[in-house]
Coordinates of C-alpha atoms and ligand atoms in Angstrom, one line a residue:
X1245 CA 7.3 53.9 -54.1
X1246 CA 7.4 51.4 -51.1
X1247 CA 7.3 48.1 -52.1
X1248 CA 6.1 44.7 -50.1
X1249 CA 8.6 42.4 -51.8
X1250 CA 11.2 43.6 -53.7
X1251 CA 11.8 40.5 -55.1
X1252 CA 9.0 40.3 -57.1
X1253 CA 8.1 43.2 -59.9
X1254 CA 4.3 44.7 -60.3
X1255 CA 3.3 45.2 -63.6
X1256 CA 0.5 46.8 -65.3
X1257 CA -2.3 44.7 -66.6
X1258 CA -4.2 46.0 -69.4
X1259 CA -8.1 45.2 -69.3
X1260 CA -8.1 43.2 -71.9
X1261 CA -5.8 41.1 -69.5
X1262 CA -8.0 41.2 -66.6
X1263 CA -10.8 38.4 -65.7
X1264 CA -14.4 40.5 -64.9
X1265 CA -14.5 41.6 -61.5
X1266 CA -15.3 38.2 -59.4
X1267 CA -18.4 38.4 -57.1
X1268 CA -17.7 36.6 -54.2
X1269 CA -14.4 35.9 -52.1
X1270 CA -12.6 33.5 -54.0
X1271 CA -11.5 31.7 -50.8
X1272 CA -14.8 30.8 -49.1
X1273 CA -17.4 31.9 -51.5
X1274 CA -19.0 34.3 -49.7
X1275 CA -20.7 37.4 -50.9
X1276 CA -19.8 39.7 -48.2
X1277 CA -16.7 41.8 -49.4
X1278 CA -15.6 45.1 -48.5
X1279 CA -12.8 47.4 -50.4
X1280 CA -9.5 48.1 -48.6
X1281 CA -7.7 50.4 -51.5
X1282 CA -6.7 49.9 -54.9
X1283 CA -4.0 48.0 -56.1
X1284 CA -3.7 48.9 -59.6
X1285 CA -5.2 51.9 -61.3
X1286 CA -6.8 52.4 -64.8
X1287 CA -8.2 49.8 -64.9
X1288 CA -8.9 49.8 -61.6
X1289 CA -8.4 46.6 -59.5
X1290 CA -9.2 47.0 -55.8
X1291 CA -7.6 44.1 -53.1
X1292 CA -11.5 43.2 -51.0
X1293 CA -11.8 41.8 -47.4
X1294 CA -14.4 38.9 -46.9
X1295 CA -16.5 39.5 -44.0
X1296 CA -16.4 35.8 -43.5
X1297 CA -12.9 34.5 -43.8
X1298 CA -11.4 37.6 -43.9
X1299 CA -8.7 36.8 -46.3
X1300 CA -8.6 39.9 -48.5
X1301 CA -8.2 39.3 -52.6
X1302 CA -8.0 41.6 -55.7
X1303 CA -11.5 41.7 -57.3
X1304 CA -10.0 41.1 -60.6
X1305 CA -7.7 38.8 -61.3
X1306 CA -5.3 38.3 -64.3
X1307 CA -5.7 36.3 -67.0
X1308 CA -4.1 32.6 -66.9
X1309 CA -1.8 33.8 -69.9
X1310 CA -0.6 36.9 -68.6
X1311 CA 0.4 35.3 -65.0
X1312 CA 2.2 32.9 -67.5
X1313 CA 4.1 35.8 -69.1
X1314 CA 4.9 37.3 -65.7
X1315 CA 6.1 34.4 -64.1
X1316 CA 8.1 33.8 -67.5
X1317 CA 9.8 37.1 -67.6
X1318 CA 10.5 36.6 -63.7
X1319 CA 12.0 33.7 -63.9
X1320 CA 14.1 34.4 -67.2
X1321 CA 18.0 34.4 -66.3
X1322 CA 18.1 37.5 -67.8
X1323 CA 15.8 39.4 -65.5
X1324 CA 17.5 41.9 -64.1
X1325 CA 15.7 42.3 -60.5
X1326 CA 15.8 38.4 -60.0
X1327 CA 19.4 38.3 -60.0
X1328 CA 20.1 41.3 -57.9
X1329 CA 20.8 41.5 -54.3
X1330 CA 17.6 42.5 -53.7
X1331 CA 16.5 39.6 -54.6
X1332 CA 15.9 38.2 -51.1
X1333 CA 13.5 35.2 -50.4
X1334 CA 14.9 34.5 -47.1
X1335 CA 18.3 35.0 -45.6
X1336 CA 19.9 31.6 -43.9
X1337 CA 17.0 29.5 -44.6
X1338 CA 18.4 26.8 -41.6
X1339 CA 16.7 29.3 -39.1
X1340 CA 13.3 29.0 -40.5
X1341 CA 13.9 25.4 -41.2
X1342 CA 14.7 25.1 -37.3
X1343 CA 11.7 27.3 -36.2
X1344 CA 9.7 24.5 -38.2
X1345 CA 11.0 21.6 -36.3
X1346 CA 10.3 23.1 -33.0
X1347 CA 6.9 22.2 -33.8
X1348 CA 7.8 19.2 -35.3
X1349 CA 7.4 15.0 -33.7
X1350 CA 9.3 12.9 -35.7
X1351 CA 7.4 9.5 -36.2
X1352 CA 9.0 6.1 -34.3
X1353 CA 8.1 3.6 -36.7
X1354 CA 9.9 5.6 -39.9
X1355 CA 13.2 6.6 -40.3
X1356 CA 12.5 8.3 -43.0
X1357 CA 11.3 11.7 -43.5
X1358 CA 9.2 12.9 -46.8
X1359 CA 9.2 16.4 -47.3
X1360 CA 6.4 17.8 -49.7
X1361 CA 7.9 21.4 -50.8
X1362 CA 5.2 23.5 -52.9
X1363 CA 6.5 26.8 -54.5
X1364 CA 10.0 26.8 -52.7
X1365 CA 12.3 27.3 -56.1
X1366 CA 15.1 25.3 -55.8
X1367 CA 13.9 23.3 -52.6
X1368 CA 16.2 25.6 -50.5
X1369 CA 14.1 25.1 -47.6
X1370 CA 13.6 22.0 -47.8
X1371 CA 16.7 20.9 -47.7
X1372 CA 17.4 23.1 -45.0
X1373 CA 14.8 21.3 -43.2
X1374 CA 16.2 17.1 -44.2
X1375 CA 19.6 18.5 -43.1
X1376 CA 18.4 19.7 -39.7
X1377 CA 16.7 15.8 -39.1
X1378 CA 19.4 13.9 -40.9
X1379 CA 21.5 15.5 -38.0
X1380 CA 19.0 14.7 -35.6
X1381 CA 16.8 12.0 -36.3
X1382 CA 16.0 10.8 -39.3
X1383 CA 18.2 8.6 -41.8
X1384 CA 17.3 9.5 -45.1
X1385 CA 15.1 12.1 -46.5
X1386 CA 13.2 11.9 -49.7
X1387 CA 12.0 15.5 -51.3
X1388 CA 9.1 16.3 -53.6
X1389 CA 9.4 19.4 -54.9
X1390 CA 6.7 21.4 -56.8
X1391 CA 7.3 24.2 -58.3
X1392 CA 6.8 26.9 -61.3
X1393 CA 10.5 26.6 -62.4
X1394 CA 11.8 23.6 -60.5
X1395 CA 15.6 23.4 -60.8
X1396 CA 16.5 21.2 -57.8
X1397 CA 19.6 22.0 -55.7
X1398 CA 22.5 19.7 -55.9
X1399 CA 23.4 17.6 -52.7
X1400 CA 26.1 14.8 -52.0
X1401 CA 24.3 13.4 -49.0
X1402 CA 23.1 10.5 -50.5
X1403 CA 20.6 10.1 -47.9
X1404 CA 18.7 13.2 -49.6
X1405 CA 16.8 12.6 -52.4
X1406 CA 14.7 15.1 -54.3
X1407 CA 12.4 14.8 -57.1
X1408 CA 10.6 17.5 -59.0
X1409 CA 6.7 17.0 -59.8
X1410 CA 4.9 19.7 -61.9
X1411 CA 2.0 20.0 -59.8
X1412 CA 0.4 19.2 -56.2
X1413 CA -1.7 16.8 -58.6
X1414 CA 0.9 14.6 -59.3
X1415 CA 3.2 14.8 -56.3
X1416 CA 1.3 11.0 -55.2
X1417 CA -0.4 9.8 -52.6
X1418 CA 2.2 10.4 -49.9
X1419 CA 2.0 10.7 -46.9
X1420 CA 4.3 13.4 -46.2
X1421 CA 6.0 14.4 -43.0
X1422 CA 5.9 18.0 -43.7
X1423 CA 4.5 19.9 -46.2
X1424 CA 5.3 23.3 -47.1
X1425 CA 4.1 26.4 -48.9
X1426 CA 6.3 29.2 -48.3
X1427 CA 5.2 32.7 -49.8
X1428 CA 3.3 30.5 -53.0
X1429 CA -0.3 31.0 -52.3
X1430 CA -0.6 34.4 -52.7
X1431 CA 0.5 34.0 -56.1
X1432 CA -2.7 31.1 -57.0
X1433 CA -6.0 32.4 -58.0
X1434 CA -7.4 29.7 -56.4
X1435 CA -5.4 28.5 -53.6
X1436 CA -7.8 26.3 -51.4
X1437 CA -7.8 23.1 -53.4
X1438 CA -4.2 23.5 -53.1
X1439 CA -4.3 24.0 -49.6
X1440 CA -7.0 21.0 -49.0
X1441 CA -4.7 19.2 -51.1
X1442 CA -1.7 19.6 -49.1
X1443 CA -3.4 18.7 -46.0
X1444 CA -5.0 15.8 -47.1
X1445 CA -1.4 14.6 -48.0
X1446 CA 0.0 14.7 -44.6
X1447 CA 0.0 11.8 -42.1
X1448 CA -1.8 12.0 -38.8
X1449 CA 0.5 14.0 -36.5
X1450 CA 2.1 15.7 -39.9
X1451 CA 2.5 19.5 -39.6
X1452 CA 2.1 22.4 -42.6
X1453 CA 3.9 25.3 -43.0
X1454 CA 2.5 28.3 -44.4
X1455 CA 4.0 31.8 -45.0
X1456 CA 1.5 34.4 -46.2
X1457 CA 2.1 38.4 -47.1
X1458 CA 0.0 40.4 -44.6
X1459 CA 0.1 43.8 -45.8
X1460 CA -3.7 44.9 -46.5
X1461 CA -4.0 47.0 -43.3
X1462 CA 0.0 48.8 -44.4
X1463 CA -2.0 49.9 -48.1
X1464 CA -5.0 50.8 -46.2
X1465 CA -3.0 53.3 -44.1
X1466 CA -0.8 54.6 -47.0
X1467 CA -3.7 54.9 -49.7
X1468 CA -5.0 57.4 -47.2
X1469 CA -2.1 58.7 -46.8
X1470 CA -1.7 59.4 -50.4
X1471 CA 1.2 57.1 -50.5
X1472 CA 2.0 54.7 -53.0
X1473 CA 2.1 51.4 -52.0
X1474 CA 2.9 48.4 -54.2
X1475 CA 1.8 44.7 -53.4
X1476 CA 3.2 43.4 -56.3
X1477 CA -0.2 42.7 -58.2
X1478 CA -0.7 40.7 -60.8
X1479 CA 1.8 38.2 -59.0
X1480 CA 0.4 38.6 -55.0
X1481 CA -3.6 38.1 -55.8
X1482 CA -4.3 37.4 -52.2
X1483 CA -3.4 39.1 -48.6
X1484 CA -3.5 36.5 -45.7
X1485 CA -3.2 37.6 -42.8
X1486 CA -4.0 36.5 -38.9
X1487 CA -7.5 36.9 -39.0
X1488 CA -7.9 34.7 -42.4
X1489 CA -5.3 31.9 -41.0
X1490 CA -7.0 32.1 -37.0
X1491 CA -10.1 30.7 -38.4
X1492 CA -9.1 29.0 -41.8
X1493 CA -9.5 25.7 -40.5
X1494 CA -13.1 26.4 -39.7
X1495 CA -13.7 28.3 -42.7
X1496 CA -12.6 26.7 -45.3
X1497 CA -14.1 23.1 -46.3
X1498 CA -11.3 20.7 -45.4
X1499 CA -10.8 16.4 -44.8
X1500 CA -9.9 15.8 -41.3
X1501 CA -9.1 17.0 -38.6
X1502 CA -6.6 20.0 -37.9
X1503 CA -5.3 21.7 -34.9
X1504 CA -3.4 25.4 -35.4
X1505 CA -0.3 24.7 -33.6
X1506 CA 1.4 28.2 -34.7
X1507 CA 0.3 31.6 -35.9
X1508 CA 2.5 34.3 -35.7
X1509 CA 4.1 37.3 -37.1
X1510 CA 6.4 35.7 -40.3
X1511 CA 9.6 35.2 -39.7
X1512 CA 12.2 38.3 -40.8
X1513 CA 13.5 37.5 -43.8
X1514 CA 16.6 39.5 -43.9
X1515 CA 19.2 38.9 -41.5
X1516 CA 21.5 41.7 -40.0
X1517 CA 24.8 40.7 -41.2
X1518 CA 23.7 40.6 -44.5
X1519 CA 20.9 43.1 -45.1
X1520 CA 21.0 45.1 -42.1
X1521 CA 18.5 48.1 -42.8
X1522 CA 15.7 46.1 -44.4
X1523 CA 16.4 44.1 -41.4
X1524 CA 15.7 46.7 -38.7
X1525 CA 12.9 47.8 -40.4
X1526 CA 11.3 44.6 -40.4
X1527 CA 11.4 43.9 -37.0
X1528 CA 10.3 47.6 -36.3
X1529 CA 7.4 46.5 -38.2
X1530 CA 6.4 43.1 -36.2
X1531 CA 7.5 44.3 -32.9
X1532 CA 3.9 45.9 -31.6
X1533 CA 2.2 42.6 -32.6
X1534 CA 4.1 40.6 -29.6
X1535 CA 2.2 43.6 -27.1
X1536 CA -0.6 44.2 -29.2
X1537 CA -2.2 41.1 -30.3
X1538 CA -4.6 40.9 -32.8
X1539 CA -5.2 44.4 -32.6
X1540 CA -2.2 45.3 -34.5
X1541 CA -2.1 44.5 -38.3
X1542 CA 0.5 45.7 -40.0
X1543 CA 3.2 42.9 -39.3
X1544 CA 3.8 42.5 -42.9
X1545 CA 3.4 38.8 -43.1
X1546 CA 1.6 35.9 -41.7
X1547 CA 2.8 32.3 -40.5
X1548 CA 1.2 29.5 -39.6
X1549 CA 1.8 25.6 -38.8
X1550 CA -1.4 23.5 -39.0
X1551 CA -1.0 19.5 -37.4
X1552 CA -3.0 16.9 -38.8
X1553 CA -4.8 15.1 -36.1
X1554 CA -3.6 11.7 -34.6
X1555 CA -6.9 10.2 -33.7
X1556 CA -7.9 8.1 -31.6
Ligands
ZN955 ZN1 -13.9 34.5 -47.9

């Protein structure tokens, strides 16, 4: 079986595990669905694409305790496939973290940079990211991270400080520099107040980072072909790819004003030194995209940086 993300397991949900089929796209709200292929069989659970915002979600989703158990079993020390070497979230983390900051204006008045880090584990990003502008321009960097098993990484530099907060909810009022939500959205049932959240956070001339699996169009093909093809349901709900994040900030009620500053293929994980064939592979995968456009879907994952607006 081919699977999306080998660092996360599939597992079969039962249906007396499974919420009743949800009507409309749990995104926008809109009626207008259409079935790509199934994601889980007996009970069947097909991943839908919204005629509207085109984000494309399972019709059923798990219950709130079994995502509880999953992400419990997945993050026990024991778990065998976490603490593998296929366990890769992202290989040398410093070269997304300076992809990032291309996009990134550092403000005059503030020499100090707050990070807001939402479902990025032990804020390895982000402190890829504080190290990259305590180096450059900032002079201390304050962290808040947020997330299902927070366990904060350990750093000397006093001028990094991180703090852990349960939820987006109580994160506080900010403003944040940056905000981030690296491969975490999927995972929500109902990701857009945690999106409109984390924009709403940011100060004027702010930037977001999402990252996004983009693999609907990959399970179309191979359900056809008769291939298995495993998105890692119950924990990936949702599939966002360019079409959804192209027109997101139209489609999706949000406070203030946003400008798409980025939306491209995701960034390969895997690097070559260290995982060299998953490596290949991946950029295989992306490579048409960059002749292609649009027209080409199967680039495996979706990224985006949103900028909150200045003003006048
Ligand atoms: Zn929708």
């Amino acid at each position: 079986m081919i699977n999306a993300a080998s660092y996360h397991q599939s597992m079969h949900v039962s249906e007396s595990d499974l919420e009743p089929s949800a009507g409309n796209c749990p995104l926008c709200g809109d009626a207008s669905r259409s079935p790509i292929a199934l994601v889980q069989r007996g009970p069947d659970v097909t991943l839908l694409r919204c005629g509207r915002c085109h984000g494309a979600s399972a019709d059923r989703f798990p219950k709130q305790a079994v995502l509880d158990r999953y992400y419990a079993a997945y993050y026990a020390e024991e778990n065998p496939i976490r603490n593998t070497e296929a366990n890769v979230t992202l290989d040398k983390p410093e070269r997304l973290a300076q992809r990032i900051l291309e996009h990134y204006e550092s403000e005059p008045s503030t020499r100090t940079v707050r990070i807001l880090d939402f479902g990025g584990g032990d804020g390895t990003l982000s402190k890829a990211l504080a190290q990259q502008l305590l180096s450059s321009c900032a002079d201390a960097a304050h962290i808040r991270l947020c997330d299902y098993s927070a366990v904060p990484f350990r750093s000397d530099d006093g001028r990094l400080r991180v703090e852990v907060a349960e939820d987006l909810a109580s994160v506080g009022e900010g403003p944040f520099d940056i905000a981030i939500a690296s491969g975490i959205l999927e995972h929500l049932c109902d990701p857009v107040p945690e999106l409109q959240r984390m924009l709403s956070l940011l100060r004027p001339g702010g930037i977001f980072y999402a990252r996004t699996p983009a693999v609907a169009e990959i399970l179309r093909l191979t359900s056809r072909l008769g291939i298995d093809f495993d998105i890692t349901f119950p924990g990936h709900v949702h599939d966002l790819g360019q079409a959804f994040w192209d027109g997101a900030l139209c489609n999706l009620p949000l406070v203030g004003s946003f400008r798409l500053i980025r939306s491209t293929p995701s960034i390969v994980e895997t690097t070559f030194d260290r995982n060299p064939a998953r490596t290949v592979i991946a950029h295989l995968a992306k490579a048409p995209w960059w002749l292609l456009g649009r027209r080409y879907k199967m680039v495996g994952g979706w990224e985006v940086i949103v900028e909150k607006e200045r003003g006048e």
